[in-house]
Amino acid sequence: MWGYVGRRLLLAIPTLLGASIIVFAMVHLAPGDPISAILPVDASKEQIEDTKRAYGFDKPLPVQYLKWLGRVVQGDLGKSIATRRAVILDVRDSLANSLVLAVSSSLLAFGAGIALGLLAAFHQSRALDKLASAIAVIGVSVPHYWAGIILIIIFSVQLNWLPAMGASSDGGLVGYLRHMALPTIALALIPLGVIARVTRSAALDILNQEFVLARARVFKHVVKNAAPQIITVLGLQFGFQLGGSVLVEAVFSWPGTGYLLNLAIFQRDMPVLQGVILVLATFFVLLNLLVDVLQTYIDPRIARH
């Protein structure tokens, strides 16, 4: 097991290196000039050249990449062009907020999705199966941002039950949870539908095996045999929750990585863009490693070479 983990960690290095190259290339080749975000329109040519030298934009792209990569290895993601703050501080604060939202929405989606999927599998072709499948299809079909807007209209504008924007903790823990409620629900819909459908399919595959004779008596064994496939989807969906919440955080003005990424795109803040995407890519690679290790632990039949 530890040998497998070590090999996977070594394989993660070229993966992250490739991701860093892609991130750097995409950000620098995108149209727009990041210098325009910090200089006035009537800036002189000398001011522009001095600013480019200060941020290293006057060097060739390969040289810029190597210098940036050298700083990243030391834990330095550079400074924001727009705010002049260290990128690592902005990413740290936003990542904490995104993790809170990702964990809460994942718990909701995973719990409800697995329950619906198992309910549908153990009541195949009955009313409960059709109802659970319909809920799963609706969850997969509804876009995050559209669901967020509808939730704001209903629960914030019309009913005035929950706040629509921000992550304020003025009301203590209860106030913070009230701000979390709507974005959590909006972000949980799609993974809920995906997990419910995968869980139903995986459980039905086990239930249709010849060794399953009495469904009520072997419930835990069915769940255990279906667990590896379900865990794979859970891991991927949690990664998507953290990295794919740009629109949801923008709709609710939630100060997470998605909101920071969206702001950096509009401001052409390249250090922030590179830092956020690289941190999310690193998290995703490590999450996949964790999922593989859990699969092997739960089902030793899965050979790892």
Coordinates of C-alpha atoms in Angstrom, one line a residue:
M1 CA 0.0 0.0 0.0
W2 CA 2.7 2.5 1.0
G3 CA 4.7 1.6 -2.1
Y4 CA 1.7 2.3 -4.3
V5 CA 1.1 5.7 -2.5
G6 CA 4.8 6.6 -3.1
R7 CA 4.6 5.7 -6.8
R8 CA 1.4 7.8 -7.2
L9 CA 3.0 10.7 -5.5
L10 CA 5.9 10.5 -7.8
L11 CA 3.6 10.4 -10.8
A12 CA 1.8 13.4 -9.5
I13 CA 4.9 15.6 -10.0
P14 CA 4.9 15.4 -13.8
T15 CA 1.1 15.8 -13.8
L16 CA 1.4 19.0 -11.8
L17 CA 4.3 20.2 -13.9
G18 CA 2.2 19.7 -17.0
A19 CA -0.7 21.5 -15.4
S20 CA 1.5 24.5 -14.5
I21 CA 2.7 24.8 -18.1
I22 CA -0.9 24.7 -19.4
V23 CA -2.0 27.3 -16.8
F24 CA 0.9 29.6 -17.5
A25 CA 0.5 29.3 -21.3
M26 CA -3.3 29.8 -21.3
V27 CA -3.1 32.9 -19.0
H28 CA -0.4 34.6 -21.0
L29 CA -1.7 33.8 -24.4
A30 CA -5.2 35.1 -23.6
P31 CA -6.1 38.5 -25.1
G32 CA -5.7 41.6 -23.0
D33 CA -2.9 43.5 -21.2
P34 CA -2.6 43.0 -17.4
I35 CA -0.6 46.3 -17.2
S36 CA -3.8 48.2 -18.1
A37 CA -5.3 47.1 -14.8
I38 CA -2.8 49.1 -12.7
L39 CA -1.8 52.0 -15.0
P40 CA -4.0 55.0 -16.1
V41 CA -5.0 55.2 -19.7
D42 CA -2.6 58.2 -20.2
A43 CA 0.4 56.4 -18.8
S44 CA 3.7 57.2 -20.5
K45 CA 5.8 54.7 -22.3
E46 CA 8.4 54.9 -19.6
Q47 CA 5.9 54.1 -16.9
I48 CA 4.6 51.1 -18.9
E49 CA 8.2 49.8 -19.4
D50 CA 9.1 50.3 -15.8
T51 CA 5.9 48.4 -14.7
K52 CA 6.7 45.5 -17.0
R53 CA 10.2 45.2 -15.6
A54 CA 8.9 45.3 -12.1
Y55 CA 6.6 42.3 -12.8
G56 CA 9.0 40.6 -15.1
F57 CA 6.8 40.9 -18.1
D58 CA 9.7 42.2 -20.2
K59 CA 11.3 38.8 -20.2
P60 CA 10.6 36.0 -22.8
L61 CA 7.7 33.7 -21.8
P62 CA 10.0 30.7 -21.1
V63 CA 12.1 32.8 -18.7
Q64 CA 9.0 34.1 -17.0
Y65 CA 7.7 30.6 -16.6
L66 CA 10.9 29.2 -15.0
K67 CA 11.1 32.2 -12.6
W68 CA 7.5 31.8 -11.7
L69 CA 7.9 28.0 -11.2
G70 CA 11.0 28.6 -9.0
R71 CA 9.0 30.9 -6.7
V72 CA 6.0 28.5 -6.6
V73 CA 8.3 25.6 -5.4
Q74 CA 9.3 27.9 -2.5
G75 CA 5.6 28.6 -1.7
D76 CA 5.6 32.1 -3.3
L77 CA 2.7 32.6 -5.8
G78 CA 3.7 36.2 -6.5
K79 CA 1.8 39.4 -5.8
S80 CA -1.6 40.5 -7.2
I81 CA -1.4 43.1 -9.9
A82 CA -4.7 44.6 -8.7
T83 CA -4.3 44.6 -4.9
R84 CA -0.5 44.3 -4.5
R85 CA -1.2 41.6 -1.9
A86 CA 0.6 38.3 -1.8
V87 CA -1.4 35.9 -3.9
I88 CA -0.9 33.1 -1.3
L89 CA -2.8 35.2 1.2
D90 CA -5.7 35.8 -1.1
V91 CA -5.8 32.1 -2.1
R92 CA -5.6 31.0 1.5
D93 CA -8.6 33.1 2.6
S94 CA -10.7 32.2 -0.5
L95 CA -9.8 28.5 -0.3
A96 CA -11.0 28.3 3.3
N97 CA -14.4 29.7 2.3
S98 CA -14.6 27.4 -0.8
L99 CA -13.8 24.4 1.4
V100 CA -16.6 25.3 3.8
L101 CA -19.1 25.5 0.9
A102 CA -17.7 22.4 -0.8
V103 CA -17.9 20.3 2.3
S104 CA -21.4 21.4 3.2
S105 CA -22.8 20.9 -0.3
S106 CA -20.9 17.6 -0.7
L107 CA -22.4 16.3 2.6
L108 CA -25.8 17.2 1.5
A109 CA -25.3 15.8 -2.1
F110 CA -23.6 12.7 -1.0
G111 CA -26.1 11.8 1.8
A112 CA -29.2 12.5 -0.3
G113 CA -27.7 11.1 -3.5
I114 CA -26.6 7.7 -1.9
A115 CA -30.0 7.4 -0.1
L116 CA -32.0 8.1 -3.3
G117 CA -29.8 5.7 -5.3
L118 CA -30.1 2.9 -2.9
L119 CA -33.8 3.5 -2.4
A120 CA -34.3 3.4 -6.2
A121 CA -32.2 0.2 -6.5
F122 CA -34.1 -1.7 -3.8
H123 CA -37.4 -0.7 -5.2
Q124 CA -36.7 -1.1 -8.9
S125 CA -39.5 -0.3 -11.3
R126 CA -41.7 0.8 -8.5
A127 CA -43.1 4.3 -7.7
L128 CA -40.1 5.1 -5.3
D129 CA -37.7 4.2 -8.1
K130 CA -39.4 6.5 -10.5
L131 CA -39.6 9.3 -8.0
A132 CA -35.9 9.0 -7.0
S133 CA -34.9 8.8 -10.7
A134 CA -36.9 11.9 -11.5
I135 CA -35.3 13.8 -8.7
A136 CA -31.8 12.7 -10.0
V137 CA -32.6 13.8 -13.6
I138 CA -33.8 17.2 -12.4
G139 CA -30.7 17.6 -10.3
V140 CA -28.4 16.8 -13.2
S141 CA -30.3 19.0 -15.6
V142 CA -30.5 22.2 -13.6
P143 CA -27.5 24.6 -14.0
H144 CA -25.9 25.8 -10.8
Y145 CA -26.3 29.5 -11.5
W146 CA -29.9 29.2 -12.6
A147 CA -30.8 27.3 -9.4
G148 CA -29.0 29.9 -7.4
I149 CA -31.0 32.7 -9.0
I150 CA -34.3 30.9 -8.4
L151 CA -33.4 30.3 -4.8
I152 CA -32.6 33.9 -4.3
I153 CA -35.9 35.0 -5.8
I154 CA -37.9 32.6 -3.7
F155 CA -36.2 32.6 -0.3
S156 CA -34.5 36.0 -0.2
V157 CA -36.7 38.3 -2.3
Q158 CA -40.2 36.9 -1.9
L159 CA -40.1 35.1 1.5
N160 CA -37.2 37.1 3.0
W161 CA -36.1 34.1 5.0
L162 CA -32.4 33.9 4.0
P163 CA -29.7 36.4 2.9
A164 CA -28.9 36.4 -0.7
M165 CA -25.2 37.4 -0.8
G166 CA -21.9 37.4 1.1
A167 CA -20.5 35.3 3.9
S168 CA -21.1 37.6 6.9
S169 CA -20.8 36.2 10.4
D170 CA -22.3 39.2 12.1
G171 CA -24.9 37.0 13.7
G172 CA -22.4 34.5 14.9
L173 CA -22.5 30.9 13.7
V174 CA -26.2 31.0 13.0
G175 CA -25.7 34.1 10.8
Y176 CA -22.9 32.4 8.9
L177 CA -25.0 29.2 8.4
R178 CA -27.9 31.3 7.1
H179 CA -25.6 32.9 4.5
M180 CA -24.3 29.4 3.6
A181 CA -27.8 27.8 3.1
L182 CA -28.7 29.0 -0.4
P183 CA -25.3 28.5 -2.1
T184 CA -25.0 25.1 -0.5
I185 CA -28.3 23.9 -1.9
A186 CA -27.5 25.4 -5.3
L187 CA -24.1 23.7 -5.5
A188 CA -25.4 20.3 -4.2
L189 CA -28.0 19.8 -6.9
I190 CA -25.9 18.5 -9.8
P191 CA -23.7 16.1 -7.7
L192 CA -26.8 14.9 -5.9
G193 CA -28.3 13.8 -9.3
V194 CA -25.0 12.3 -10.5
I195 CA -24.4 10.3 -7.3
A196 CA -28.0 9.1 -7.1
R197 CA -27.8 7.7 -10.6
V198 CA -24.4 6.1 -10.2
T199 CA -25.4 4.6 -6.8
R200 CA -28.6 3.1 -8.3
S201 CA -26.6 1.6 -11.2
A202 CA -23.9 0.2 -9.0
A203 CA -26.3 -1.3 -6.5
L204 CA -28.4 -2.9 -9.2
D205 CA -25.3 -4.5 -10.7
I206 CA -24.7 -6.2 -7.4
L207 CA -28.3 -7.0 -6.7
N208 CA -28.6 -8.8 -10.1
Q209 CA -25.6 -11.1 -9.3
E210 CA -26.4 -14.7 -8.6
F211 CA -25.0 -14.7 -5.1
V212 CA -27.6 -12.1 -3.9
L213 CA -30.6 -14.2 -2.8
A214 CA -32.3 -12.2 -0.1
R215 CA -32.0 -8.5 -0.6
A216 CA -33.2 -7.4 2.9
R217 CA -30.5 -9.6 4.5
V218 CA -27.5 -8.6 2.4
F219 CA -28.0 -4.9 2.3
K220 CA -24.6 -4.0 3.9
H221 CA -22.9 -6.5 1.6
V222 CA -24.4 -4.9 -1.5
V223 CA -23.4 -1.5 -0.3
K224 CA -19.8 -2.7 0.4
N225 CA -19.5 -4.3 -3.1
A226 CA -20.8 -1.1 -4.8
A227 CA -18.7 1.2 -2.6
P228 CA -15.5 1.4 -4.9
Q229 CA -17.5 2.7 -7.9
I230 CA -19.5 5.1 -5.6
I231 CA -16.3 6.4 -3.9
T232 CA -14.7 7.2 -7.3
V233 CA -17.7 9.4 -8.2
L234 CA -17.7 11.0 -4.7
G235 CA -14.1 12.0 -5.0
L236 CA -14.5 13.5 -8.5
Q237 CA -17.7 15.3 -7.5
F238 CA -16.0 16.8 -4.4
G239 CA -13.2 18.1 -6.6
F240 CA -15.7 19.6 -9.0
Q241 CA -17.5 21.2 -6.0
L242 CA -14.3 23.0 -5.0
G243 CA -13.1 24.0 -8.5
G244 CA -16.4 24.3 -10.4
S245 CA -18.2 26.8 -8.2
V246 CA -17.2 29.9 -10.1
L247 CA -20.8 30.8 -11.2
V248 CA -22.4 29.9 -7.9
E249 CA -20.0 32.0 -5.9
A250 CA -20.4 34.8 -8.4
V251 CA -24.2 34.7 -8.0
F252 CA -24.1 34.7 -4.2
S253 CA -21.0 36.9 -3.9
W254 CA -19.4 34.1 -1.8
P255 CA -15.7 35.0 -1.2
G256 CA -14.3 31.7 -2.3
T257 CA -11.8 30.6 -5.0
G258 CA -14.5 30.7 -7.7
Y259 CA -15.3 34.3 -6.9
L260 CA -11.6 35.2 -6.7
L261 CA -11.0 33.5 -10.0
N262 CA -13.9 35.3 -11.7
L263 CA -12.6 38.7 -10.3
A264 CA -9.1 37.9 -11.5
I265 CA -10.4 37.1 -15.0
F266 CA -12.1 40.5 -15.4
Q267 CA -9.1 42.3 -13.9
R268 CA -6.6 40.3 -16.0
D269 CA -4.7 39.7 -12.7
M270 CA -2.4 37.0 -14.0
P271 CA -0.6 36.1 -10.8
V272 CA -3.9 35.5 -9.0
L273 CA -5.2 33.4 -12.0
Q274 CA -2.1 31.3 -12.1
G275 CA -2.1 30.8 -8.3
V276 CA -5.7 29.9 -7.9
I277 CA -5.8 27.4 -10.8
L278 CA -2.5 25.8 -9.8
V279 CA -3.7 25.3 -6.2
L280 CA -7.0 23.8 -7.4
A281 CA -5.1 21.5 -9.7
T282 CA -2.9 20.3 -6.9
F283 CA -5.9 19.7 -4.7
F284 CA -7.6 17.7 -7.4
V285 CA -4.5 15.5 -8.0
L286 CA -4.1 14.7 -4.3
L287 CA -7.9 14.0 -4.0
N288 CA -7.6 11.4 -6.8
L289 CA -4.8 9.8 -5.0
L290 CA -6.9 9.6 -1.8
V291 CA -9.8 8.1 -3.7
D292 CA -7.5 5.4 -5.2
V293 CA -6.1 4.5 -1.8
L294 CA -9.6 4.3 -0.2
Q295 CA -10.7 2.0 -3.1
T296 CA -7.9 -0.4 -2.4
Y297 CA -8.5 -0.3 1.3
I298 CA -12.2 -1.1 1.0
D299 CA -11.8 -3.7 -1.8
P300 CA -8.4 -5.5 -1.7
R301 CA -9.4 -7.3 -5.0
I302 CA -8.5 -4.1 -6.8
A303 CA -4.9 -4.7 -7.7
R304 CA -2.5 -1.8 -7.7
H305 CA 0.7 -2.3 -9.6

